[in-house]
Amino acid sequence: MALTKEREMEIPVIDFGELDGENRMKTMSLLNHACDKWGFFMVDNHGIDKELMEKVKKMINSHYEEHLKKKFYKSEMVKALSEGKTSDADWESSFFIWHKPTSNIYTIRNISDELIKTMDEYILQLHKFAERLSNFMCENLGLNQEYIMNAFSGPEGPAFGTKVAKYPECPRPELMRGLREHTDAGGIILLLQDDQVPGLEFLKDGKWVPIPPSKNNTIFVNTGDQLEILSNGRYKSAVHRVMTVKDGCRLSIATFYNPADDAVISTAPELLYPSGYQFQDYLKLYSTTKFGDKGSRFHTMKKMVSGDSV
């Protein structure tokens, strides 16, 4: 069955400003729903300076125009497409900046001092937002607030890095993807994207959902493979892709809150189902808890199996 596009779905929008007010419970519930049922959502009132975000986008666009655009259009991939040939390459011009645990920003070719300073200011604010978001996710999962941060940490904490990408105008969009279908390997992805040019699509319930350009500098968030593993499948990573367009050059600044290279990842024990018990023991517990919460019953069963006092 061919996958179809869906243009009616309303992508969840989380108003972070509501998390400190009387609508906190409702907003936390919406965040949990977005992570559990979607794997992607938008965040507004995130606390990051929107003028700074605008400056980052403007300077990245200028960097591309001055130093990367000509090289892209001289590439073998572009030449092959002009001859009607396709390849497994992605129609993008990109580079990666590591911020933590060690920055490589000074090694980026032709990067200006002003762009370095502006990017560092943005990343400082974005990192605080990422930690706050991970704390809220932990709370919704019933974990200690710093569980994700600790699980992702090496000696110097979690890794933090940014893929800067431009998806140039493509003369044959039917033949090329900007970025082929994939899930993200890491943890929490925070996207500052174009406010004019579309192209990003996420798969939900067998349908491709077009993600609109981000107006008013909202942050688009999606969850990666490591969060799915840590949450025992509660918060799944979603398949996504970038489509090419004939008109417009799309900007993508995707920052990854990831495990450190030497972090040891496993499912949070609190989120594992009980195992290794005899069914008769479960039935005995069930007889006294049938009309109670099954989550509490599973938790009790896990403690019984491990020999902990109940």
PDB file of C-alpha atoms in Angstrom:
ATOM      1  CA  MET A   1       0.000   0.000   0.000  1.00  0.00           C
ATOM      2  CA  ALA A   2       1.391   3.382  -0.979  1.00  0.00           C
ATOM      3  CA  LEU A   3       1.956   5.907   1.781  1.00  0.00           C
ATOM      4  CA  THR A   4      -0.181   8.995   1.448  1.00  0.00           C
ATOM      5  CA  LYS A   5       0.267  12.594   2.469  1.00  0.00           C
ATOM      6  CA  GLU A   6      -1.961  14.093   5.141  1.00  0.00           C
ATOM      7  CA  ARG A   7      -2.625  17.825   5.149  1.00  0.00           C
ATOM      8  CA  GLU A   8      -5.278  18.046   7.829  1.00  0.00           C
ATOM      9  CA  MET A   9      -3.414  16.841  10.926  1.00  0.00           C
ATOM     10  CA  GLU A  10      -2.832  19.498  13.544  1.00  0.00           C
ATOM     11  CA  ILE A  11       0.681  19.129  14.915  1.00  0.00           C
ATOM     12  CA  PRO A  12       0.799  19.520  18.727  1.00  0.00           C
ATOM     13  CA  VAL A  13       2.026  22.910  19.938  1.00  0.00           C
ATOM     14  CA  ILE A  14       3.398  23.094  23.487  1.00  0.00           C
ATOM     15  CA  ASP A  15       3.287  26.515  25.125  1.00  0.00           C
ATOM     16  CA  PHE A  16       6.218  26.424  27.537  1.00  0.00           C
ATOM     17  CA  GLY A  17       4.974  29.572  29.188  1.00  0.00           C
ATOM     18  CA  GLU A  18       2.042  27.570  30.576  1.00  0.00           C
ATOM     19  CA  LEU A  19       4.325  25.173  32.478  1.00  0.00           C
ATOM     20  CA  ASP A  20       4.822  27.732  35.251  1.00  0.00           C
ATOM     21  CA  GLY A  21       1.163  28.659  35.597  1.00  0.00           C
ATOM     22  CA  GLU A  22      -2.263  27.305  36.424  1.00  0.00           C
ATOM     23  CA  ASN A  23      -2.407  25.311  33.163  1.00  0.00           C
ATOM     24  CA  ARG A  24       0.697  23.279  34.030  1.00  0.00           C
ATOM     25  CA  MET A  25      -1.102  19.952  34.406  1.00  0.00           C
ATOM     26  CA  LYS A  26      -2.931  20.363  31.101  1.00  0.00           C
ATOM     27  CA  THR A  27       0.282  21.381  29.314  1.00  0.00           C
ATOM     28  CA  MET A  28       2.244  18.459  30.800  1.00  0.00           C
ATOM     29  CA  SER A  29      -0.499  16.122  29.587  1.00  0.00           C
ATOM     30  CA  LEU A  30      -0.290  17.627  26.086  1.00  0.00           C
ATOM     31  CA  LEU A  31       3.505  17.210  26.107  1.00  0.00           C
ATOM     32  CA  ASN A  32       3.160  13.571  27.119  1.00  0.00           C
ATOM     33  CA  HIS A  33       0.576  13.002  24.369  1.00  0.00           C
ATOM     34  CA  ALA A  34       2.860  14.619  21.792  1.00  0.00           C
ATOM     35  CA  CYS A  35       5.831  12.440  22.810  1.00  0.00           C
ATOM     36  CA  ASP A  36       3.756   9.274  23.143  1.00  0.00           C
ATOM     37  CA  LYS A  37       1.491   9.486  20.086  1.00  0.00           C
ATOM     38  CA  TRP A  38       3.414  11.726  17.671  1.00  0.00           C
ATOM     39  CA  GLY A  39       7.148  11.754  18.356  1.00  0.00           C
ATOM     40  CA  PHE A  40       7.306  15.363  17.158  1.00  0.00           C
ATOM     41  CA  PHE A  41       5.789  18.704  18.143  1.00  0.00           C
ATOM     42  CA  MET A  42       6.330  22.471  18.167  1.00  0.00           C
ATOM     43  CA  VAL A  43       7.285  24.576  21.186  1.00  0.00           C
ATOM     44  CA  ASP A  44       6.414  28.241  21.594  1.00  0.00           C
ATOM     45  CA  ASN A  45       7.348  30.605  24.422  1.00  0.00           C
ATOM     46  CA  HIS A  46      10.497  28.533  24.897  1.00  0.00           C
ATOM     47  CA  GLY A  47      12.463  31.357  26.504  1.00  0.00           C
ATOM     48  CA  ILE A  48      15.119  31.633  23.790  1.00  0.00           C
ATOM     49  CA  ASP A  49      15.769  35.148  22.507  1.00  0.00           C
ATOM     50  CA  LYS A  50      13.888  35.316  19.207  1.00  0.00           C
ATOM     51  CA  GLU A  51      15.971  38.218  17.898  1.00  0.00           C
ATOM     52  CA  LEU A  52      19.036  36.066  18.491  1.00  0.00           C
ATOM     53  CA  MET A  53      17.389  33.178  16.618  1.00  0.00           C
ATOM     54  CA  GLU A  54      16.679  35.511  13.712  1.00  0.00           C
ATOM     55  CA  LYS A  55      20.298  36.633  13.703  1.00  0.00           C
ATOM     56  CA  VAL A  56      21.521  33.008  13.653  1.00  0.00           C
ATOM     57  CA  LYS A  57      19.365  32.230  10.616  1.00  0.00           C
ATOM     58  CA  LYS A  58      20.467  35.371   8.775  1.00  0.00           C
ATOM     59  CA  MET A  59      24.153  34.700   9.377  1.00  0.00           C
ATOM     60  CA  ILE A  60      23.937  31.009   8.409  1.00  0.00           C
ATOM     61  CA  ASN A  61      22.173  31.991   5.181  1.00  0.00           C
ATOM     62  CA  SER A  62      24.931  34.496   4.434  1.00  0.00           C
ATOM     63  CA  HIS A  63      27.618  31.906   5.171  1.00  0.00           C
ATOM     64  CA  TYR A  64      26.004  29.527   2.689  1.00  0.00           C
ATOM     65  CA  GLU A  65      25.699  32.172  -0.030  1.00  0.00           C
ATOM     66  CA  GLU A  66      29.298  33.316   0.372  1.00  0.00           C
ATOM     67  CA  HIS A  67      31.129  30.031   0.943  1.00  0.00           C
ATOM     68  CA  LEU A  68      29.035  26.944   0.136  1.00  0.00           C
ATOM     69  CA  LYS A  69      26.535  27.628  -2.638  1.00  0.00           C
ATOM     70  CA  LYS A  70      28.978  27.700  -5.548  1.00  0.00           C
ATOM     71  CA  LYS A  71      30.657  24.487  -4.360  1.00  0.00           C
ATOM     72  CA  PHE A  72      27.294  22.716  -4.083  1.00  0.00           C
ATOM     73  CA  TYR A  73      26.226  23.529  -7.624  1.00  0.00           C
ATOM     74  CA  LYS A  74      29.594  22.352  -8.960  1.00  0.00           C
ATOM     75  CA  SER A  75      29.242  18.935  -7.300  1.00  0.00           C
ATOM     76  CA  GLU A  76      29.027  15.641  -9.205  1.00  0.00           C
ATOM     77  CA  MET A  77      25.534  15.067  -7.801  1.00  0.00           C
ATOM     78  CA  VAL A  78      24.225  18.269  -9.392  1.00  0.00           C
ATOM     79  CA  LYS A  79      25.960  17.446 -12.657  1.00  0.00           C
ATOM     80  CA  ALA A  80      24.455  13.929 -12.677  1.00  0.00           C
ATOM     81  CA  LEU A  81      20.950  15.244 -12.023  1.00  0.00           C
ATOM     82  CA  SER A  82      21.267  17.677 -14.942  1.00  0.00           C
ATOM     83  CA  GLU A  83      21.760  14.570 -17.092  1.00  0.00           C
ATOM     84  CA  GLY A  84      18.673  12.896 -15.607  1.00  0.00           C
ATOM     85  CA  LYS A  85      20.656  10.534 -13.373  1.00  0.00           C
ATOM     86  CA  THR A  86      19.731   9.901  -9.732  1.00  0.00           C
ATOM     87  CA  SER A  87      21.913   8.767  -6.851  1.00  0.00           C
ATOM     88  CA  ASP A  88      21.697   7.771  -3.195  1.00  0.00           C
ATOM     89  CA  ALA A  89      23.077  11.167  -2.205  1.00  0.00           C
ATOM     90  CA  ASP A  90      20.966  13.774  -0.399  1.00  0.00           C
ATOM     91  CA  TRP A  91      20.289  17.144  -2.029  1.00  0.00           C
ATOM     92  CA  GLU A  92      21.771  19.194   0.791  1.00  0.00           C
ATOM     93  CA  SER A  93      24.728  21.370   1.684  1.00  0.00           C
ATOM     94  CA  SER A  94      25.623  20.797   5.332  1.00  0.00           C
ATOM     95  CA  PHE A  95      28.251  20.864   8.051  1.00  0.00           C
ATOM     96  CA  PHE A  96      28.290  19.788  11.700  1.00  0.00           C
ATOM     97  CA  ILE A  97      29.274  21.819  14.743  1.00  0.00           C
ATOM     98  CA  TRP A  98      30.107  20.082  18.027  1.00  0.00           C
ATOM     99  CA  HIS A  99      29.418  22.182  21.128  1.00  0.00           C
ATOM    100  CA  LYS A 100      29.756  19.712  24.005  1.00  0.00           C
ATOM    101  CA  PRO A 101      31.732  18.019  25.391  1.00  0.00           C
ATOM    102  CA  THR A 102      34.328  19.695  23.118  1.00  0.00           C
ATOM    103  CA  SER A 103      33.645  22.434  20.565  1.00  0.00           C
ATOM    104  CA  ASN A 104      34.957  22.250  17.016  1.00  0.00           C
ATOM    105  CA  ILE A 105      33.410  25.517  15.879  1.00  0.00           C
ATOM    106  CA  TYR A 106      36.803  27.212  15.341  1.00  0.00           C
ATOM    107  CA  THR A 107      37.763  24.498  12.861  1.00  0.00           C
ATOM    108  CA  ILE A 108      34.803  25.181  10.542  1.00  0.00           C
ATOM    109  CA  ARG A 109      36.189  26.515   7.301  1.00  0.00           C
ATOM    110  CA  ASN A 110      35.502  30.196   6.541  1.00  0.00           C
ATOM    111  CA  ILE A 111      33.316  30.674   9.620  1.00  0.00           C
ATOM    112  CA  SER A 112      33.395  34.280  10.824  1.00  0.00           C
ATOM    113  CA  ASP A 113      34.112  35.400  14.382  1.00  0.00           C
ATOM    114  CA  GLU A 114      30.687  37.055  14.492  1.00  0.00           C
ATOM    115  CA  LEU A 115      28.926  33.826  13.498  1.00  0.00           C
ATOM    116  CA  ILE A 116      30.909  31.900  16.136  1.00  0.00           C
ATOM    117  CA  LYS A 117      29.900  34.414  18.826  1.00  0.00           C
ATOM    118  CA  THR A 118      26.248  34.448  17.730  1.00  0.00           C
ATOM    119  CA  MET A 119      26.053  30.645  17.512  1.00  0.00           C
ATOM    120  CA  ASP A 120      27.636  30.227  20.956  1.00  0.00           C
ATOM    121  CA  GLU A 121      25.081  32.623  22.491  1.00  0.00           C
ATOM    122  CA  TYR A 122      22.212  30.739  20.853  1.00  0.00           C
ATOM    123  CA  ILE A 123      23.542  27.329  21.914  1.00  0.00           C
ATOM    124  CA  LEU A 124      23.935  28.474  25.529  1.00  0.00           C
ATOM    125  CA  GLN A 125      20.221  29.325  25.656  1.00  0.00           C
ATOM    126  CA  LEU A 126      19.167  26.264  23.656  1.00  0.00           C
ATOM    127  CA  HIS A 127      21.079  23.913  25.961  1.00  0.00           C
ATOM    128  CA  LYS A 128      19.174  25.260  28.976  1.00  0.00           C
ATOM    129  CA  PHE A 129      15.929  24.693  27.090  1.00  0.00           C
ATOM    130  CA  ALA A 130      16.972  21.120  26.183  1.00  0.00           C
ATOM    131  CA  GLU A 131      17.682  20.270  29.814  1.00  0.00           C
ATOM    132  CA  ARG A 132      14.382  21.771  30.936  1.00  0.00           C
ATOM    133  CA  LEU A 133      12.500  19.809  28.253  1.00  0.00           C
ATOM    134  CA  SER A 134      14.242  16.559  29.226  1.00  0.00           C
ATOM    135  CA  ASN A 135      13.272  17.182  32.861  1.00  0.00           C
ATOM    136  CA  PHE A 136       9.609  17.532  31.878  1.00  0.00           C
ATOM    137  CA  MET A 137       9.812  14.346  29.785  1.00  0.00           C
ATOM    138  CA  CYS A 138      11.253  12.499  32.789  1.00  0.00           C
ATOM    139  CA  GLU A 139       8.444  13.771  34.989  1.00  0.00           C
ATOM    140  CA  ASN A 140       5.858  12.489  32.513  1.00  0.00           C
ATOM    141  CA  LEU A 141       7.607   9.105  32.379  1.00  0.00           C
ATOM    142  CA  GLY A 142       7.595   8.815  36.168  1.00  0.00           C
ATOM    143  CA  LEU A 143      11.381   9.100  36.370  1.00  0.00           C
ATOM    144  CA  ASN A 144      13.692  11.268  38.427  1.00  0.00           C
ATOM    145  CA  GLN A 145      13.810  14.684  36.740  1.00  0.00           C
ATOM    146  CA  GLU A 146      17.472  14.343  35.777  1.00  0.00           C
ATOM    147  CA  TYR A 147      17.272  10.714  34.628  1.00  0.00           C
ATOM    148  CA  ILE A 148      17.705  11.444  30.895  1.00  0.00           C
ATOM    149  CA  MET A 149      20.542  13.881  31.532  1.00  0.00           C
ATOM    150  CA  ASN A 150      22.349  11.379  33.765  1.00  0.00           C
ATOM    151  CA  ALA A 151      21.721   8.477  31.378  1.00  0.00           C
ATOM    152  CA  PHE A 152      23.112  10.495  28.461  1.00  0.00           C
ATOM    153  CA  SER A 153      26.143  11.738  30.396  1.00  0.00           C
ATOM    154  CA  GLY A 154      29.783  10.843  30.020  1.00  0.00           C
ATOM    155  CA  PRO A 155      32.407  12.411  32.298  1.00  0.00           C
ATOM    156  CA  GLU A 156      31.494  15.854  30.913  1.00  0.00           C
ATOM    157  CA  GLY A 157      27.738  15.451  30.537  1.00  0.00           C
ATOM    158  CA  PRO A 158      25.589  14.717  27.455  1.00  0.00           C
ATOM    159  CA  ALA A 159      26.739  15.530  23.930  1.00  0.00           C
ATOM    160  CA  PHE A 160      25.368  18.592  22.147  1.00  0.00           C
ATOM    161  CA  GLY A 161      25.891  19.285  18.451  1.00  0.00           C
ATOM    162  CA  THR A 162      24.269  21.028  15.502  1.00  0.00           C
ATOM    163  CA  LYS A 163      23.786  19.975  11.893  1.00  0.00           C
ATOM    164  CA  VAL A 164      23.554  23.116   9.777  1.00  0.00           C
ATOM    165  CA  ALA A 165      21.937  22.376   6.415  1.00  0.00           C
ATOM    166  CA  LYS A 166      20.638  24.168   3.379  1.00  0.00           C
ATOM    167  CA  TYR A 167      18.341  22.377   0.930  1.00  0.00           C
ATOM    168  CA  PRO A 168      18.866  24.286  -2.332  1.00  0.00           C
ATOM    169  CA  GLU A 169      16.414  24.718  -5.167  1.00  0.00           C
ATOM    170  CA  CYS A 170      16.223  21.488  -7.138  1.00  0.00           C
ATOM    171  CA  PRO A 171      15.384  21.451 -10.875  1.00  0.00           C
ATOM    172  CA  ARG A 172      14.069  17.853 -10.682  1.00  0.00           C
ATOM    173  CA  PRO A 173      12.427  17.419  -7.265  1.00  0.00           C
ATOM    174  CA  GLU A 174      10.679  14.245  -8.426  1.00  0.00           C
ATOM    175  CA  LEU A 175      14.091  12.561  -8.740  1.00  0.00           C
ATOM    176  CA  MET A 176      15.838  13.647  -5.535  1.00  0.00           C
ATOM    177  CA  ARG A 177      15.208  13.830  -1.813  1.00  0.00           C
ATOM    178  CA  GLY A 178      16.680  16.600   0.256  1.00  0.00           C
ATOM    179  CA  LEU A 179      17.200  13.962   2.925  1.00  0.00           C
ATOM    180  CA  ARG A 180      16.087  10.363   2.614  1.00  0.00           C
ATOM    181  CA  GLU A 181      13.673   8.642   5.040  1.00  0.00           C
ATOM    182  CA  HIS A 182      15.249   7.932   8.433  1.00  0.00           C
ATOM    183  CA  THR A 183      14.900   8.161  12.199  1.00  0.00           C
ATOM    184  CA  ASP A 184      17.409  10.119  14.268  1.00  0.00           C
ATOM    185  CA  ALA A 185      19.987   8.053  16.156  1.00  0.00           C
ATOM    186  CA  GLY A 186      20.236  10.285  19.207  1.00  0.00           C
ATOM    187  CA  GLY A 187      18.020  11.652  21.960  1.00  0.00           C
ATOM    188  CA  ILE A 188      16.128  14.946  21.635  1.00  0.00           C
ATOM    189  CA  ILE A 189      16.343  17.008  18.436  1.00  0.00           C
ATOM    190  CA  LEU A 190      15.681  20.760  18.502  1.00  0.00           C
ATOM    191  CA  LEU A 191      15.107  22.339  15.104  1.00  0.00           C
ATOM    192  CA  LEU A 192      15.297  25.998  14.172  1.00  0.00           C
ATOM    193  CA  GLN A 193      14.078  25.996  10.590  1.00  0.00           C
ATOM    194  CA  ASP A 194      13.105  28.148   7.654  1.00  0.00           C
ATOM    195  CA  ASP A 195      10.123  30.452   8.066  1.00  0.00           C
ATOM    196  CA  GLN A 196       9.253  30.454   4.348  1.00  0.00           C
ATOM    197  CA  VAL A 197      10.308  27.281   2.509  1.00  0.00           C
ATOM    198  CA  PRO A 198       8.655  23.910   3.329  1.00  0.00           C
ATOM    199  CA  GLY A 199      10.012  20.418   2.752  1.00  0.00           C
ATOM    200  CA  LEU A 200      10.196  18.569   6.090  1.00  0.00           C
ATOM    201  CA  GLU A 201       7.755  15.659   6.447  1.00  0.00           C
ATOM    202  CA  PHE A 202       7.127  13.188   9.284  1.00  0.00           C
ATOM    203  CA  LEU A 203       5.413   9.811   9.051  1.00  0.00           C
ATOM    204  CA  LYS A 204       2.404   9.284  11.313  1.00  0.00           C
ATOM    205  CA  ASP A 205      -0.116   6.455  11.080  1.00  0.00           C
ATOM    206  CA  GLY A 206       1.036   5.599   7.557  1.00  0.00           C
ATOM    207  CA  LYS A 207       0.664   9.174   6.315  1.00  0.00           C
ATOM    208  CA  TRP A 208       3.299  11.794   5.545  1.00  0.00           C
ATOM    209  CA  VAL A 209       2.616  14.923   7.570  1.00  0.00           C
ATOM    210  CA  PRO A 210       4.091  18.124   6.043  1.00  0.00           C
ATOM    211  CA  ILE A 211       5.708  20.260   8.725  1.00  0.00           C
ATOM    212  CA  PRO A 212       4.997  23.910   7.954  1.00  0.00           C
ATOM    213  CA  PRO A 213       7.774  26.514   8.053  1.00  0.00           C
ATOM    214  CA  SER A 214       8.292  27.776  11.613  1.00  0.00           C
ATOM    215  CA  LYS A 215       6.627  31.138  12.088  1.00  0.00           C
ATOM    216  CA  ASN A 216       7.648  33.361  14.992  1.00  0.00           C
ATOM    217  CA  ASN A 217      10.744  31.184  15.597  1.00  0.00           C
ATOM    218  CA  THR A 218       9.007  28.292  17.299  1.00  0.00           C
ATOM    219  CA  ILE A 219      11.274  25.309  18.020  1.00  0.00           C
ATOM    220  CA  PHE A 220      10.338  22.052  16.309  1.00  0.00           C
ATOM    221  CA  VAL A 221      11.173  19.000  18.453  1.00  0.00           C
ATOM    222  CA  ASN A 222      11.394  15.303  17.623  1.00  0.00           C
ATOM    223  CA  THR A 223      12.577  12.320  19.638  1.00  0.00           C
ATOM    224  CA  GLY A 224      15.357   9.973  18.556  1.00  0.00           C
ATOM    225  CA  ASP A 225      16.161   6.274  18.856  1.00  0.00           C
ATOM    226  CA  GLN A 226      17.913   6.535  22.243  1.00  0.00           C
ATOM    227  CA  LEU A 227      14.878   8.090  23.901  1.00  0.00           C
ATOM    228  CA  GLU A 228      12.725   5.271  22.509  1.00  0.00           C
ATOM    229  CA  ILE A 229      15.098   2.719  24.031  1.00  0.00           C
ATOM    230  CA  LEU A 230      15.366   4.543  27.357  1.00  0.00           C
ATOM    231  CA  SER A 231      11.564   4.891  27.613  1.00  0.00           C
ATOM    232  CA  ASN A 232      10.920   1.237  26.694  1.00  0.00           C
ATOM    233  CA  GLY A 233       9.062   2.308  23.555  1.00  0.00           C
ATOM    234  CA  ARG A 234       6.852   4.909  25.214  1.00  0.00           C
ATOM    235  CA  TYR A 235       8.411   7.810  23.299  1.00  0.00           C
ATOM    236  CA  LYS A 236       9.093   6.463  19.814  1.00  0.00           C
ATOM    237  CA  SER A 237      11.425   7.983  17.235  1.00  0.00           C
ATOM    238  CA  ALA A 238       9.506   8.991  14.121  1.00  0.00           C
ATOM    239  CA  VAL A 239      10.505   8.438  10.491  1.00  0.00           C
ATOM    240  CA  HIS A 240      11.002  11.679   8.580  1.00  0.00           C
ATOM    241  CA  ARG A 241      12.425  13.068   5.358  1.00  0.00           C
ATOM    242  CA  VAL A 242      13.094  16.319   3.534  1.00  0.00           C
ATOM    243  CA  MET A 243      11.528  16.853   0.116  1.00  0.00           C
ATOM    244  CA  THR A 244      13.163  19.047  -2.498  1.00  0.00           C
ATOM    245  CA  VAL A 245      11.412  22.013  -4.088  1.00  0.00           C
ATOM    246  CA  LYS A 246      11.930  23.938  -7.323  1.00  0.00           C
ATOM    247  CA  ASP A 247      11.494  27.333  -5.728  1.00  0.00           C
ATOM    248  CA  GLY A 248      13.201  28.274  -2.490  1.00  0.00           C
ATOM    249  CA  CYS A 249      16.265  27.225  -0.525  1.00  0.00           C
ATOM    250  CA  ARG A 250      15.276  25.757   2.846  1.00  0.00           C
ATOM    251  CA  LEU A 251      17.305  26.366   6.007  1.00  0.00           C
ATOM    252  CA  SER A 252      17.610  23.767   8.775  1.00  0.00           C
ATOM    253  CA  ILE A 253      19.560  24.217  12.034  1.00  0.00           C
ATOM    254  CA  ALA A 254      19.034  20.954  13.934  1.00  0.00           C
ATOM    255  CA  THR A 255      20.645  20.625  17.357  1.00  0.00           C
ATOM    256  CA  PHE A 256      20.993  17.209  18.986  1.00  0.00           C
ATOM    257  CA  TYR A 257      20.837  16.582  22.740  1.00  0.00           C
ATOM    258  CA  ASN A 258      22.510  13.180  22.598  1.00  0.00           C
ATOM    259  CA  PRO A 259      24.219  10.617  24.788  1.00  0.00           C
ATOM    260  CA  ALA A 260      27.960  11.078  25.121  1.00  0.00           C
ATOM    261  CA  ASP A 261      29.937   8.597  23.010  1.00  0.00           C
ATOM    262  CA  ASP A 262      30.809   6.509  26.071  1.00  0.00           C
ATOM    263  CA  ALA A 263      27.381   6.700  27.739  1.00  0.00           C
ATOM    264  CA  VAL A 264      25.917   3.240  28.388  1.00  0.00           C
ATOM    265  CA  ILE A 265      22.290   3.242  27.257  1.00  0.00           C
ATOM    266  CA  SER A 266      19.605   0.900  28.549  1.00  0.00           C
ATOM    267  CA  THR A 267      15.902   1.032  29.259  1.00  0.00           C
ATOM    268  CA  ALA A 268      15.048   2.738  32.540  1.00  0.00           C
ATOM    269  CA  PRO A 269      14.365  -0.126  35.001  1.00  0.00           C
ATOM    270  CA  GLU A 270      11.259   1.678  36.253  1.00  0.00           C
ATOM    271  CA  LEU A 271       9.729   1.390  32.767  1.00  0.00           C
ATOM    272  CA  LEU A 272      10.374  -2.317  32.222  1.00  0.00           C
ATOM    273  CA  TYR A 273       7.523  -4.788  32.492  1.00  0.00           C
ATOM    274  CA  PRO A 274       7.820  -7.412  35.233  1.00  0.00           C
ATOM    275  CA  SER A 275       9.291 -10.731  34.077  1.00  0.00           C
ATOM    276  CA  GLY A 276      10.395 -14.119  35.412  1.00  0.00           C
ATOM    277  CA  TYR A 277       7.322 -14.775  37.576  1.00  0.00           C
ATOM    278  CA  GLN A 278       4.833 -17.649  37.739  1.00  0.00           C
ATOM    279  CA  PHE A 279       1.366 -16.884  36.451  1.00  0.00           C
ATOM    280  CA  GLN A 280      -0.223 -18.181  39.663  1.00  0.00           C
ATOM    281  CA  ASP A 281       1.632 -15.471  41.601  1.00  0.00           C
ATOM    282  CA  TYR A 282       0.309 -12.821  39.255  1.00  0.00           C
ATOM    283  CA  LEU A 283      -3.236 -14.153  39.639  1.00  0.00           C
ATOM    284  CA  LYS A 284      -2.904 -14.038  43.422  1.00  0.00           C
ATOM    285  CA  LEU A 285      -1.905 -10.371  43.245  1.00  0.00           C
ATOM    286  CA  TYR A 286      -4.575  -9.689  40.629  1.00  0.00           C
ATOM    287  CA  SER A 287      -7.309 -11.079  42.878  1.00  0.00           C
ATOM    288  CA  THR A 288      -6.725  -8.256  45.347  1.00  0.00           C
ATOM    289  CA  THR A 289      -5.937  -5.479  42.855  1.00  0.00           C
ATOM    290  CA  LYS A 290      -8.259  -6.250  39.922  1.00  0.00           C
ATOM    291  CA  PHE A 291     -10.066  -2.927  40.131  1.00  0.00           C
ATOM    292  CA  GLY A 292      -6.960  -0.870  40.785  1.00  0.00           C
ATOM    293  CA  ASP A 293      -4.375   0.674  38.475  1.00  0.00           C
ATOM    294  CA  LYS A 294      -2.524  -1.955  36.431  1.00  0.00           C
ATOM    295  CA  GLY A 295       0.650   0.163  36.500  1.00  0.00           C
ATOM    296  CA  SER A 296       0.783  -0.147  40.285  1.00  0.00           C
ATOM    297  CA  ARG A 297       0.154  -3.882  39.945  1.00  0.00           C
ATOM    298  CA  PHE A 298       3.056  -4.259  37.503  1.00  0.00           C
ATOM    299  CA  HIS A 299       5.295  -2.272  39.842  1.00  0.00           C
ATOM    300  CA  THR A 300       4.370  -4.511  42.772  1.00  0.00           C
ATOM    301  CA  MET A 301       5.007  -7.607  40.664  1.00  0.00           C
ATOM    302  CA  LYS A 302       8.479  -6.359  39.722  1.00  0.00           C
ATOM    303  CA  LYS A 303       9.318  -5.829  43.407  1.00  0.00           C
ATOM    304  CA  MET A 304       8.066  -9.327  44.257  1.00  0.00           C
ATOM    305  CA  VAL A 305      10.212 -10.885  41.532  1.00  0.00           C
ATOM    306  CA  SER A 306      13.302  -8.982  42.653  1.00  0.00           C
ATOM    307  CA  GLY A 307      12.743  -9.965  46.279  1.00  0.00           C
ATOM    308  CA  ASP A 308      12.163  -6.433  47.486  1.00  0.00           C
ATOM    309  CA  SER A 309       9.698  -5.946  50.291  1.00  0.00           C
ATOM    310  CA  VAL A 310       6.260  -4.928  49.050  1.00  0.00           C
TER     311      VAL A 310
END
